[in-house]
């Protein structure tokens, strides 16, 4: 298989993804995965490690201070994001049935939004007037 064949296979996959009306987020994830070779989970793990390292470095520079109350908005947001991650992990560990139910509900909402169609037909001004006469 030549490199041209591999390129055409990748472009076919991309065309298939676009044809299936995927969301912008999924398309961005696919493109990012193709560029750096990392999956979404691996990328999220790296982001979390970087976040924890930044928080630990700030705590070393500012002993005895809470990073969630930092004046530096970046550190404050990183600390709040990490707290959210920990809270979600704890909830998922303590309530697996409820977490599964929430996950299914979220997936169903995404499916519903993907399947809903928007009609952008421009109707004439007297559409309702004419429609009432017709009915």
PDB file of C-alpha atoms in Angstrom:
ATOM      1  CA  UNK A   1       0.000   0.000   0.000  1.00  0.00           C
ATOM      2  CA  UNK A   2       1.557   3.285  -1.063  1.00  0.00           C
ATOM      3  CA  UNK A   3       1.415   6.558   0.835  1.00  0.00           C
ATOM      4  CA  UNK A   4      -1.134   7.865  -1.686  1.00  0.00           C
ATOM      5  CA  UNK A   5      -3.440   4.983  -0.811  1.00  0.00           C
ATOM      6  CA  UNK A   6      -3.119   5.774   2.904  1.00  0.00           C
ATOM      7  CA  UNK A   7      -3.887   9.434   2.235  1.00  0.00           C
ATOM      8  CA  UNK A   8      -6.935   8.550   0.207  1.00  0.00           C
ATOM      9  CA  UNK A   9      -8.156   6.211   2.959  1.00  0.00           C
ATOM     10  CA  UNK A  10      -7.800   9.016   5.521  1.00  0.00           C
ATOM     11  CA  UNK A  11      -9.610  11.470   3.243  1.00  0.00           C
ATOM     12  CA  UNK A  12     -12.359   8.897   2.684  1.00  0.00           C
ATOM     13  CA  UNK A  13     -12.764   8.520   6.453  1.00  0.00           C
ATOM     14  CA  UNK A  14     -12.947  12.283   6.838  1.00  0.00           C
ATOM     15  CA  UNK A  15     -15.497  12.499   4.033  1.00  0.00           C
ATOM     16  CA  UNK A  16     -17.541   9.750   5.702  1.00  0.00           C
ATOM     17  CA  UNK A  17     -17.453  11.630   9.009  1.00  0.00           C
ATOM     18  CA  UNK A  18     -18.585  14.833   7.352  1.00  0.00           C
ATOM     19  CA  UNK A  19     -21.283  13.005   5.405  1.00  0.00           C
ATOM     20  CA  UNK A  20     -22.668  11.528   8.607  1.00  0.00           C
ATOM     21  CA  UNK A  21     -23.306  15.050   9.922  1.00  0.00           C
ATOM     22  CA  UNK A  22     -21.040  14.850  12.921  1.00  0.00           C
ATOM     23  CA  UNK A  23     -20.836  17.717  15.343  1.00  0.00           C
ATOM     24  CA  UNK A  24     -18.074  20.312  15.205  1.00  0.00           C
ATOM     25  CA  UNK A  25     -16.573  18.946  18.421  1.00  0.00           C
ATOM     26  CA  UNK A  26     -16.280  15.448  16.986  1.00  0.00           C
ATOM     27  CA  UNK A  27     -14.681  16.798  13.827  1.00  0.00           C
ATOM     28  CA  UNK A  28     -12.169  18.811  15.864  1.00  0.00           C
ATOM     29  CA  UNK A  29     -11.354  15.731  17.961  1.00  0.00           C
ATOM     30  CA  UNK A  30     -10.858  13.632  14.844  1.00  0.00           C
ATOM     31  CA  UNK A  31      -8.556  16.218  13.253  1.00  0.00           C
ATOM     32  CA  UNK A  32      -6.574  16.637  16.483  1.00  0.00           C
ATOM     33  CA  UNK A  33      -6.242  12.863  16.805  1.00  0.00           C
ATOM     34  CA  UNK A  34      -4.938  12.622  13.256  1.00  0.00           C
ATOM     35  CA  UNK A  35      -2.442  15.451  13.829  1.00  0.00           C
ATOM     36  CA  UNK A  36      -0.851  14.259  17.069  1.00  0.00           C
ATOM     37  CA  UNK A  37      -1.804  10.576  17.160  1.00  0.00           C
ATOM     38  CA  UNK A  38      -3.374  10.835  20.638  1.00  0.00           C
ATOM     39  CA  UNK A  39      -6.862   9.727  21.529  1.00  0.00           C
ATOM     40  CA  UNK A  40      -9.260  12.056  23.320  1.00  0.00           C
ATOM     41  CA  UNK A  41      -8.721  10.208  26.612  1.00  0.00           C
ATOM     42  CA  UNK A  42      -4.925  10.455  26.334  1.00  0.00           C
ATOM     43  CA  UNK A  43      -5.176  14.168  25.535  1.00  0.00           C
ATOM     44  CA  UNK A  44      -7.460  14.758  28.552  1.00  0.00           C
ATOM     45  CA  UNK A  45      -5.031  12.821  30.785  1.00  0.00           C
ATOM     46  CA  UNK A  46      -2.142  15.028  29.646  1.00  0.00           C
ATOM     47  CA  UNK A  47      -4.199  18.171  30.262  1.00  0.00           C
ATOM     48  CA  UNK A  48      -5.021  16.987  33.771  1.00  0.00           C
ATOM     49  CA  UNK A  49      -1.382  16.161  34.549  1.00  0.00           C
ATOM     50  CA  UNK A  50      -0.345  19.628  33.356  1.00  0.00           C
ATOM     51  CA  UNK A  51      -3.087  21.196  35.470  1.00  0.00           C
ATOM     52  CA  UNK A  52      -1.981  19.306  38.592  1.00  0.00           C
ATOM     53  CA  UNK A  53       1.669  20.201  37.969  1.00  0.00           C
ATOM     54  CA  UNK A  54       0.813  23.910  37.621  1.00  0.00           C
ATOM     55  CA  UNK A  55      -1.243  23.831  40.842  1.00  0.00           C
ATOM     56  CA  UNK A  56       1.547  22.009  42.731  1.00  0.00           C
ATOM     57  CA  UNK A  57       4.140  24.493  41.499  1.00  0.00           C
ATOM     58  CA  UNK A  58       1.962  27.427  42.621  1.00  0.00           C
ATOM     59  CA  UNK A  59       1.419  25.775  46.028  1.00  0.00           C
ATOM     60  CA  UNK A  60       5.201  25.333  46.412  1.00  0.00           C
ATOM     61  CA  UNK A  61       5.718  29.026  45.680  1.00  0.00           C
ATOM     62  CA  UNK A  62       2.833  30.072  47.970  1.00  0.00           C
ATOM     63  CA  UNK A  63       2.836  27.728  50.980  1.00  0.00           C
ATOM     64  CA  UNK A  64      -0.236  27.736  53.187  1.00  0.00           C
ATOM     65  CA  UNK A  65      -2.464  29.405  50.586  1.00  0.00           C
ATOM     66  CA  UNK A  66      -5.501  27.922  48.876  1.00  0.00           C
ATOM     67  CA  UNK A  67      -5.116  27.911  45.079  1.00  0.00           C
ATOM     68  CA  UNK A  68      -8.890  28.307  44.629  1.00  0.00           C
ATOM     69  CA  UNK A  69      -8.567  31.732  46.263  1.00  0.00           C
ATOM     70  CA  UNK A  70      -5.534  32.822  44.252  1.00  0.00           C
ATOM     71  CA  UNK A  71      -5.406  36.278  42.688  1.00  0.00           C
ATOM     72  CA  UNK A  72      -3.983  34.723  39.542  1.00  0.00           C
ATOM     73  CA  UNK A  73      -7.133  33.838  37.583  1.00  0.00           C
ATOM     74  CA  UNK A  74      -5.410  31.062  35.649  1.00  0.00           C
ATOM     75  CA  UNK A  75      -4.328  29.197  38.790  1.00  0.00           C
ATOM     76  CA  UNK A  76      -7.713  29.807  40.384  1.00  0.00           C
ATOM     77  CA  UNK A  77      -9.536  28.347  37.365  1.00  0.00           C
ATOM     78  CA  UNK A  78      -7.146  25.375  37.185  1.00  0.00           C
ATOM     79  CA  UNK A  79      -7.744  24.648  40.881  1.00  0.00           C
ATOM     80  CA  UNK A  80     -11.517  24.922  40.477  1.00  0.00           C
ATOM     81  CA  UNK A  81     -11.415  22.628  37.430  1.00  0.00           C
ATOM     82  CA  UNK A  82      -9.393  20.066  39.397  1.00  0.00           C
ATOM     83  CA  UNK A  83     -11.849  20.231  42.297  1.00  0.00           C
ATOM     84  CA  UNK A  84     -14.677  19.561  39.846  1.00  0.00           C
ATOM     85  CA  UNK A  85     -12.805  16.560  38.424  1.00  0.00           C
ATOM     86  CA  UNK A  86     -12.270  15.130  41.893  1.00  0.00           C
ATOM     87  CA  UNK A  87     -15.897  15.706  42.860  1.00  0.00           C
ATOM     88  CA  UNK A  88     -17.136  13.980  39.696  1.00  0.00           C
ATOM     89  CA  UNK A  89     -14.761  11.037  40.229  1.00  0.00           C
ATOM     90  CA  UNK A  90     -15.944  10.637  43.818  1.00  0.00           C
ATOM     91  CA  UNK A  91     -19.605  10.805  42.792  1.00  0.00           C
ATOM     92  CA  UNK A  92     -19.032   8.247  40.023  1.00  0.00           C
ATOM     93  CA  UNK A  93     -17.206   5.920  42.420  1.00  0.00           C
ATOM     94  CA  UNK A  94     -19.870   6.235  45.166  1.00  0.00           C
ATOM     95  CA  UNK A  95     -22.961   6.144  42.894  1.00  0.00           C
ATOM     96  CA  UNK A  96     -22.217   4.001  39.828  1.00  0.00           C
ATOM     97  CA  UNK A  97     -25.898   3.422  38.942  1.00  0.00           C
ATOM     98  CA  UNK A  98     -26.769   7.118  39.115  1.00  0.00           C
ATOM     99  CA  UNK A  99     -23.622   8.037  37.150  1.00  0.00           C
ATOM    100  CA  UNK A 100     -24.527   5.523  34.427  1.00  0.00           C
ATOM    101  CA  UNK A 101     -28.043   6.956  34.267  1.00  0.00           C
ATOM    102  CA  UNK A 102     -26.678  10.500  33.904  1.00  0.00           C
ATOM    103  CA  UNK A 103     -24.244   9.362  31.213  1.00  0.00           C
ATOM    104  CA  UNK A 104     -27.018   7.676  29.213  1.00  0.00           C
ATOM    105  CA  UNK A 105     -29.205  10.768  29.545  1.00  0.00           C
ATOM    106  CA  UNK A 106     -26.374  12.987  28.276  1.00  0.00           C
ATOM    107  CA  UNK A 107     -25.749  10.681  25.309  1.00  0.00           C
ATOM    108  CA  UNK A 108     -29.454  10.723  24.462  1.00  0.00           C
ATOM    109  CA  UNK A 109     -29.501  14.523  24.548  1.00  0.00           C
ATOM    110  CA  UNK A 110     -26.561  14.630  22.139  1.00  0.00           C
ATOM    111  CA  UNK A 111     -28.297  12.159  19.812  1.00  0.00           C
ATOM    112  CA  UNK A 112     -31.499  14.215  19.961  1.00  0.00           C
ATOM    113  CA  UNK A 113     -29.662  17.423  19.089  1.00  0.00           C
ATOM    114  CA  UNK A 114     -27.842  15.740  16.216  1.00  0.00           C
ATOM    115  CA  UNK A 115     -31.063  14.353  14.763  1.00  0.00           C
ATOM    116  CA  UNK A 116     -33.113  17.528  15.053  1.00  0.00           C
ATOM    117  CA  UNK A 117     -33.419  19.355  11.787  1.00  0.00           C
ATOM    118  CA  UNK A 118     -33.545  23.075  11.312  1.00  0.00           C
ATOM    119  CA  UNK A 119     -35.638  24.469   8.537  1.00  0.00           C
ATOM    120  CA  UNK A 120     -34.428  27.750   7.137  1.00  0.00           C
ATOM    121  CA  UNK A 121     -37.123  28.156   4.511  1.00  0.00           C
ATOM    122  CA  UNK A 122     -38.008  31.758   3.866  1.00  0.00           C
ATOM    123  CA  UNK A 123     -41.781  32.042   3.988  1.00  0.00           C
ATOM    124  CA  UNK A 124     -43.714  34.867   2.367  1.00  0.00           C
ATOM    125  CA  UNK A 125     -45.117  37.568   4.630  1.00  0.00           C
ATOM    126  CA  UNK A 126     -48.727  36.579   4.029  1.00  0.00           C
ATOM    127  CA  UNK A 127     -48.066  32.855   4.536  1.00  0.00           C
ATOM    128  CA  UNK A 128     -50.376  32.492   7.547  1.00  0.00           C
ATOM    129  CA  UNK A 129     -53.051  34.610   5.902  1.00  0.00           C
ATOM    130  CA  UNK A 130     -53.058  32.453   2.754  1.00  0.00           C
ATOM    131  CA  UNK A 131     -52.785  29.283   4.800  1.00  0.00           C
ATOM    132  CA  UNK A 132     -55.920  30.134   6.774  1.00  0.00           C
ATOM    133  CA  UNK A 133     -57.861  30.674   3.530  1.00  0.00           C
ATOM    134  CA  UNK A 134     -56.659  27.352   2.173  1.00  0.00           C
ATOM    135  CA  UNK A 135     -57.686  25.438   5.290  1.00  0.00           C
TER     136      UNK A 135
END
